[in-house]
Amino acid sequence: DQQSQILDYSVFIQPWLDSLANSGKTSSSIASYSCLLRKFLRQFPNPTPISIDMFFTLLRPTSSLSSLHMYSASLKSFFVFCKGKGAPAMPLIESLPVVKVPFKRRNAPPPEDVAALLAYPKLKLRSRVLLYILIDAGPRLSEVLSLRRSDIDLAHNRITVMGKGRK
């Protein structure tokens, strides 16, 4: 009987989100995963491997590689989690490759621009230090702005920067 095989995947959403939080995913990643999964489940409340394939077929023409990456990562994570909790396997999702987004190397600003910025007379010490860190080490701005005094080890000339996903 087809009706008896329909599974309510919504019961797995909150435990899955909790597991993402416990695995170290950032709150913004969890919010994105949740939003993307809910969008999928609104369109396909009774997902099958065919509906997953159809979903990505519909997304491809209008989505960036970055968006496709987030959709594939979130759906794969969710259905693998559900399988671990006793839900039937989704053969297509387990073999679904997470779309890789090509790395874009950013060009460093020209040395004369950096020198002019650092020579600005009203630049405070804190801002000057943050600029040196950004220029020399290349972390994300958000990583530098989240630095605390406890992250700086002057005795060993070391700064600990927590990266994306608490890495």
PDB file of C-alpha atoms in Angstrom:
ATOM      1  CA  ASP A   1       0.000   0.000   0.000  1.00  0.00           C
ATOM      2  CA  GLN A   2       1.576   3.281  -1.190  1.00  0.00           C
ATOM      3  CA  GLN A   3      -0.054   5.392   1.562  1.00  0.00           C
ATOM      4  CA  SER A   4       1.542   3.329   4.356  1.00  0.00           C
ATOM      5  CA  GLN A   5       5.014   3.983   2.889  1.00  0.00           C
ATOM      6  CA  ILE A   6       4.764   7.787   3.142  1.00  0.00           C
ATOM      7  CA  LEU A   7       7.079   9.080   5.838  1.00  0.00           C
ATOM      8  CA  ASP A   8       6.694  12.415   7.603  1.00  0.00           C
ATOM      9  CA  TYR A   9      10.226  13.800   7.288  1.00  0.00           C
ATOM     10  CA  SER A  10       9.298  16.932   9.243  1.00  0.00           C
ATOM     11  CA  VAL A  11       9.749  14.978  12.511  1.00  0.00           C
ATOM     12  CA  PHE A  12      13.459  14.687  11.710  1.00  0.00           C
ATOM     13  CA  ILE A  13      14.092  18.405  11.094  1.00  0.00           C
ATOM     14  CA  GLN A  14      14.664  19.629  14.667  1.00  0.00           C
ATOM     15  CA  PRO A  15      16.839  16.657  15.737  1.00  0.00           C
ATOM     16  CA  TRP A  16      18.867  17.154  12.551  1.00  0.00           C
ATOM     17  CA  LEU A  17      19.309  20.877  13.256  1.00  0.00           C
ATOM     18  CA  ASP A  18      20.379  20.021  16.818  1.00  0.00           C
ATOM     19  CA  SER A  19      22.935  17.554  15.464  1.00  0.00           C
ATOM     20  CA  LEU A  20      24.311  20.241  13.136  1.00  0.00           C
ATOM     21  CA  ALA A  21      24.717  22.604  16.088  1.00  0.00           C
ATOM     22  CA  ASN A  22      26.447  19.882  18.109  1.00  0.00           C
ATOM     23  CA  SER A  23      28.808  19.156  15.213  1.00  0.00           C
ATOM     24  CA  GLY A  24      30.107  22.734  15.210  1.00  0.00           C
ATOM     25  CA  LYS A  25      28.160  24.268  12.319  1.00  0.00           C
ATOM     26  CA  THR A  26      27.684  28.007  12.696  1.00  0.00           C
ATOM     27  CA  SER A  27      24.227  29.405  13.394  1.00  0.00           C
ATOM     28  CA  SER A  28      24.177  31.033   9.950  1.00  0.00           C
ATOM     29  CA  SER A  29      24.992  27.711   8.242  1.00  0.00           C
ATOM     30  CA  ILE A  30      22.286  25.970  10.261  1.00  0.00           C
ATOM     31  CA  ALA A  31      19.764  28.661   9.342  1.00  0.00           C
ATOM     32  CA  SER A  32      20.684  28.311   5.645  1.00  0.00           C
ATOM     33  CA  TYR A  33      20.460  24.511   5.742  1.00  0.00           C
ATOM     34  CA  SER A  34      17.092  24.716   7.503  1.00  0.00           C
ATOM     35  CA  CYS A  35      15.676  27.224   5.026  1.00  0.00           C
ATOM     36  CA  LEU A  36      16.860  25.226   2.013  1.00  0.00           C
ATOM     37  CA  LEU A  37      15.520  21.943   3.372  1.00  0.00           C
ATOM     38  CA  ARG A  38      12.143  23.470   4.204  1.00  0.00           C
ATOM     39  CA  LYS A  39      11.940  24.912   0.681  1.00  0.00           C
ATOM     40  CA  PHE A  40      12.579  21.465  -0.745  1.00  0.00           C
ATOM     41  CA  LEU A  41      10.026  19.778   1.552  1.00  0.00           C
ATOM     42  CA  ARG A  42       7.386  22.423   0.710  1.00  0.00           C
ATOM     43  CA  GLN A  43       7.748  21.524  -2.967  1.00  0.00           C
ATOM     44  CA  PHE A  44       8.119  17.787  -2.361  1.00  0.00           C
ATOM     45  CA  PRO A  45       6.499  16.822   0.979  1.00  0.00           C
ATOM     46  CA  ASN A  46       6.900  13.106   0.171  1.00  0.00           C
ATOM     47  CA  PRO A  47      10.423  13.046  -1.263  1.00  0.00           C
ATOM     48  CA  THR A  48      11.651  10.298  -3.498  1.00  0.00           C
ATOM     49  CA  PRO A  49      14.893   9.946  -5.455  1.00  0.00           C
ATOM     50  CA  ILE A  50      12.967  11.155  -8.522  1.00  0.00           C
ATOM     51  CA  SER A  51      11.709  14.300  -6.732  1.00  0.00           C
ATOM     52  CA  ILE A  52      15.260  15.095  -5.596  1.00  0.00           C
ATOM     53  CA  ASP A  53      16.483  14.806  -9.183  1.00  0.00           C
ATOM     54  CA  MET A  54      13.553  16.946 -10.375  1.00  0.00           C
ATOM     55  CA  PHE A  55      14.312  19.566  -7.715  1.00  0.00           C
ATOM     56  CA  PHE A  56      17.915  19.963  -8.895  1.00  0.00           C
ATOM     57  CA  THR A  57      16.809  19.971 -12.533  1.00  0.00           C
ATOM     58  CA  LEU A  58      14.519  22.914 -11.722  1.00  0.00           C
ATOM     59  CA  LEU A  59      17.229  24.714  -9.728  1.00  0.00           C
ATOM     60  CA  ARG A  60      20.130  24.446 -12.188  1.00  0.00           C
ATOM     61  CA  PRO A  61      19.088  27.096 -14.725  1.00  0.00           C
ATOM     62  CA  THR A  62      18.439  29.794 -12.121  1.00  0.00           C
ATOM     63  CA  SER A  63      20.899  29.013  -9.301  1.00  0.00           C
ATOM     64  CA  SER A  64      24.521  29.873  -8.778  1.00  0.00           C
ATOM     65  CA  LEU A  65      27.094  27.166  -8.054  1.00  0.00           C
ATOM     66  CA  SER A  66      27.202  28.414  -4.490  1.00  0.00           C
ATOM     67  CA  SER A  67      23.431  27.938  -4.096  1.00  0.00           C
ATOM     68  CA  LEU A  68      23.568  24.475  -5.659  1.00  0.00           C
ATOM     69  CA  HIS A  69      26.366  23.607  -3.250  1.00  0.00           C
ATOM     70  CA  MET A  70      24.277  24.647  -0.252  1.00  0.00           C
ATOM     71  CA  TYR A  71      21.216  22.745  -1.498  1.00  0.00           C
ATOM     72  CA  SER A  72      23.147  19.557  -2.194  1.00  0.00           C
ATOM     73  CA  ALA A  73      25.055  19.723   1.100  1.00  0.00           C
ATOM     74  CA  SER A  74      21.916  20.366   3.145  1.00  0.00           C
ATOM     75  CA  LEU A  75      19.794  17.674   1.478  1.00  0.00           C
ATOM     76  CA  LYS A  76      22.578  15.116   1.633  1.00  0.00           C
ATOM     77  CA  SER A  77      23.206  15.882   5.295  1.00  0.00           C
ATOM     78  CA  PHE A  78      19.501  15.677   6.138  1.00  0.00           C
ATOM     79  CA  PHE A  79      18.735  12.408   4.357  1.00  0.00           C
ATOM     80  CA  VAL A  80      21.879  10.713   5.662  1.00  0.00           C
ATOM     81  CA  PHE A  81      20.810  11.823   9.165  1.00  0.00           C
ATOM     82  CA  CYS A  82      17.291  10.443   8.589  1.00  0.00           C
ATOM     83  CA  LYS A  83      18.694   7.114   7.411  1.00  0.00           C
ATOM     84  CA  GLY A  84      20.743   6.935  10.614  1.00  0.00           C
ATOM     85  CA  LYS A  85      17.506   7.409  12.565  1.00  0.00           C
ATOM     86  CA  GLY A  86      15.749   4.542  10.786  1.00  0.00           C
ATOM     87  CA  ALA A  87      14.199   6.252   7.753  1.00  0.00           C
ATOM     88  CA  PRO A  88      14.464   4.414   4.431  1.00  0.00           C
ATOM     89  CA  ALA A  89      17.602   5.149   2.434  1.00  0.00           C
ATOM     90  CA  MET A  90      17.389   7.627  -0.414  1.00  0.00           C
ATOM     91  CA  PRO A  91      19.702   5.993  -2.983  1.00  0.00           C
ATOM     92  CA  LEU A  92      20.028   9.080  -5.169  1.00  0.00           C
ATOM     93  CA  ILE A  93      20.845  11.448  -2.296  1.00  0.00           C
ATOM     94  CA  GLU A  94      23.585   9.231  -0.916  1.00  0.00           C
ATOM     95  CA  SER A  95      25.346   9.274  -4.273  1.00  0.00           C
ATOM     96  CA  LEU A  96      24.598  12.964  -4.853  1.00  0.00           C
ATOM     97  CA  PRO A  97      27.875  14.808  -5.128  1.00  0.00           C
ATOM     98  CA  VAL A  98      28.080  18.016  -3.153  1.00  0.00           C
ATOM     99  CA  VAL A  99      28.520  20.653  -5.841  1.00  0.00           C
ATOM    100  CA  LYS A 100      31.966  22.169  -5.532  1.00  0.00           C
ATOM    101  CA  VAL A 101      32.329  25.900  -5.933  1.00  0.00           C
ATOM    102  CA  PRO A 102      35.558  26.864  -7.682  1.00  0.00           C
ATOM    103  CA  PHE A 103      37.993  28.732  -5.465  1.00  0.00           C
ATOM    104  CA  LYS A 104      38.305  32.388  -6.449  1.00  0.00           C
ATOM    105  CA  ARG A 105      41.677  33.785  -5.606  1.00  0.00           C
ATOM    106  CA  ARG A 106      41.438  37.389  -4.562  1.00  0.00           C
ATOM    107  CA  ASN A 107      44.069  39.780  -5.783  1.00  0.00           C
ATOM    108  CA  ALA A 108      46.003  41.672  -3.156  1.00  0.00           C
ATOM    109  CA  PRO A 109      45.724  45.448  -3.336  1.00  0.00           C
ATOM    110  CA  PRO A 110      48.664  47.194  -4.974  1.00  0.00           C
ATOM    111  CA  PRO A 111      51.498  47.962  -2.510  1.00  0.00           C
ATOM    112  CA  GLU A 112      51.110  51.705  -3.041  1.00  0.00           C
ATOM    113  CA  ASP A 113      47.440  51.506  -1.958  1.00  0.00           C
ATOM    114  CA  VAL A 114      48.384  49.550   1.166  1.00  0.00           C
ATOM    115  CA  ALA A 115      51.149  52.035   1.990  1.00  0.00           C
ATOM    116  CA  ALA A 116      48.773  54.985   1.532  1.00  0.00           C
ATOM    117  CA  LEU A 117      46.169  53.369   3.767  1.00  0.00           C
ATOM    118  CA  LEU A 118      48.662  52.597   6.535  1.00  0.00           C
ATOM    119  CA  ALA A 119      50.126  56.103   6.301  1.00  0.00           C
ATOM    120  CA  TYR A 120      46.749  57.724   6.952  1.00  0.00           C
ATOM    121  CA  PRO A 121      47.442  59.994   9.953  1.00  0.00           C
ATOM    122  CA  LYS A 122      44.086  59.528  11.724  1.00  0.00           C
ATOM    123  CA  LEU A 123      44.324  55.709  11.670  1.00  0.00           C
ATOM    124  CA  LYS A 124      44.147  54.432  15.246  1.00  0.00           C
ATOM    125  CA  LEU A 125      46.478  51.719  16.534  1.00  0.00           C
ATOM    126  CA  ARG A 126      43.722  49.072  16.694  1.00  0.00           C
ATOM    127  CA  SER A 127      42.742  49.702  13.084  1.00  0.00           C
ATOM    128  CA  ARG A 128      46.374  49.668  11.987  1.00  0.00           C
ATOM    129  CA  VAL A 129      46.936  46.286  13.688  1.00  0.00           C
ATOM    130  CA  LEU A 130      43.772  44.832  12.126  1.00  0.00           C
ATOM    131  CA  LEU A 131      44.898  46.021   8.704  1.00  0.00           C
ATOM    132  CA  TYR A 132      48.329  44.423   9.158  1.00  0.00           C
ATOM    133  CA  ILE A 133      46.685  41.125  10.094  1.00  0.00           C
ATOM    134  CA  LEU A 134      44.379  41.292   7.076  1.00  0.00           C
ATOM    135  CA  ILE A 135      47.205  42.151   4.716  1.00  0.00           C
ATOM    136  CA  ASP A 136      49.806  39.719   6.047  1.00  0.00           C
ATOM    137  CA  ALA A 137      47.710  36.652   6.835  1.00  0.00           C
ATOM    138  CA  GLY A 138      44.668  37.013   4.550  1.00  0.00           C
ATOM    139  CA  PRO A 139      41.885  35.931   6.923  1.00  0.00           C
ATOM    140  CA  ARG A 140      38.270  36.893   6.391  1.00  0.00           C
ATOM    141  CA  LEU A 141      37.287  40.287   7.778  1.00  0.00           C
ATOM    142  CA  SER A 142      34.741  38.634  10.092  1.00  0.00           C
ATOM    143  CA  GLU A 143      37.497  36.420  11.531  1.00  0.00           C
ATOM    144  CA  VAL A 144      39.701  39.401  12.294  1.00  0.00           C
ATOM    145  CA  LEU A 145      36.863  41.436  13.781  1.00  0.00           C
ATOM    146  CA  SER A 146      35.967  38.567  16.114  1.00  0.00           C
ATOM    147  CA  LEU A 147      39.474  38.413  17.624  1.00  0.00           C
ATOM    148  CA  ARG A 148      39.687  38.727  21.408  1.00  0.00           C
ATOM    149  CA  ARG A 149      42.676  39.628  23.555  1.00  0.00           C
ATOM    150  CA  SER A 150      42.901  35.994  24.659  1.00  0.00           C
ATOM    151  CA  ASP A 151      43.552  35.012  20.992  1.00  0.00           C
ATOM    152  CA  ILE A 152      46.831  36.955  20.999  1.00  0.00           C
ATOM    153  CA  ASP A 153      49.963  35.281  22.382  1.00  0.00           C
ATOM    154  CA  LEU A 154      52.722  37.923  22.399  1.00  0.00           C
ATOM    155  CA  ALA A 155      55.209  35.558  24.054  1.00  0.00           C
ATOM    156  CA  HIS A 156      55.139  33.280  21.004  1.00  0.00           C
ATOM    157  CA  ASN A 157      54.244  35.916  18.377  1.00  0.00           C
ATOM    158  CA  ARG A 158      51.050  34.021  17.584  1.00  0.00           C
ATOM    159  CA  ILE A 159      47.426  34.977  16.936  1.00  0.00           C
ATOM    160  CA  THR A 160      44.765  32.283  16.933  1.00  0.00           C
ATOM    161  CA  VAL A 161      42.076  32.998  14.363  1.00  0.00           C
ATOM    162  CA  MET A 162      38.902  30.937  14.400  1.00  0.00           C
ATOM    163  CA  GLY A 163      37.849  30.283  10.827  1.00  0.00           C
ATOM    164  CA  LYS A 164      34.573  29.543   9.174  1.00  0.00           C
ATOM    165  CA  GLY A 165      32.693  26.756  10.951  1.00  0.00           C
ATOM    166  CA  ARG A 166      34.821  27.226  14.087  1.00  0.00           C
ATOM    167  CA  LYS A 167      37.877  25.729  12.375  1.00  0.00           C
TER     168      LYS A 167
END
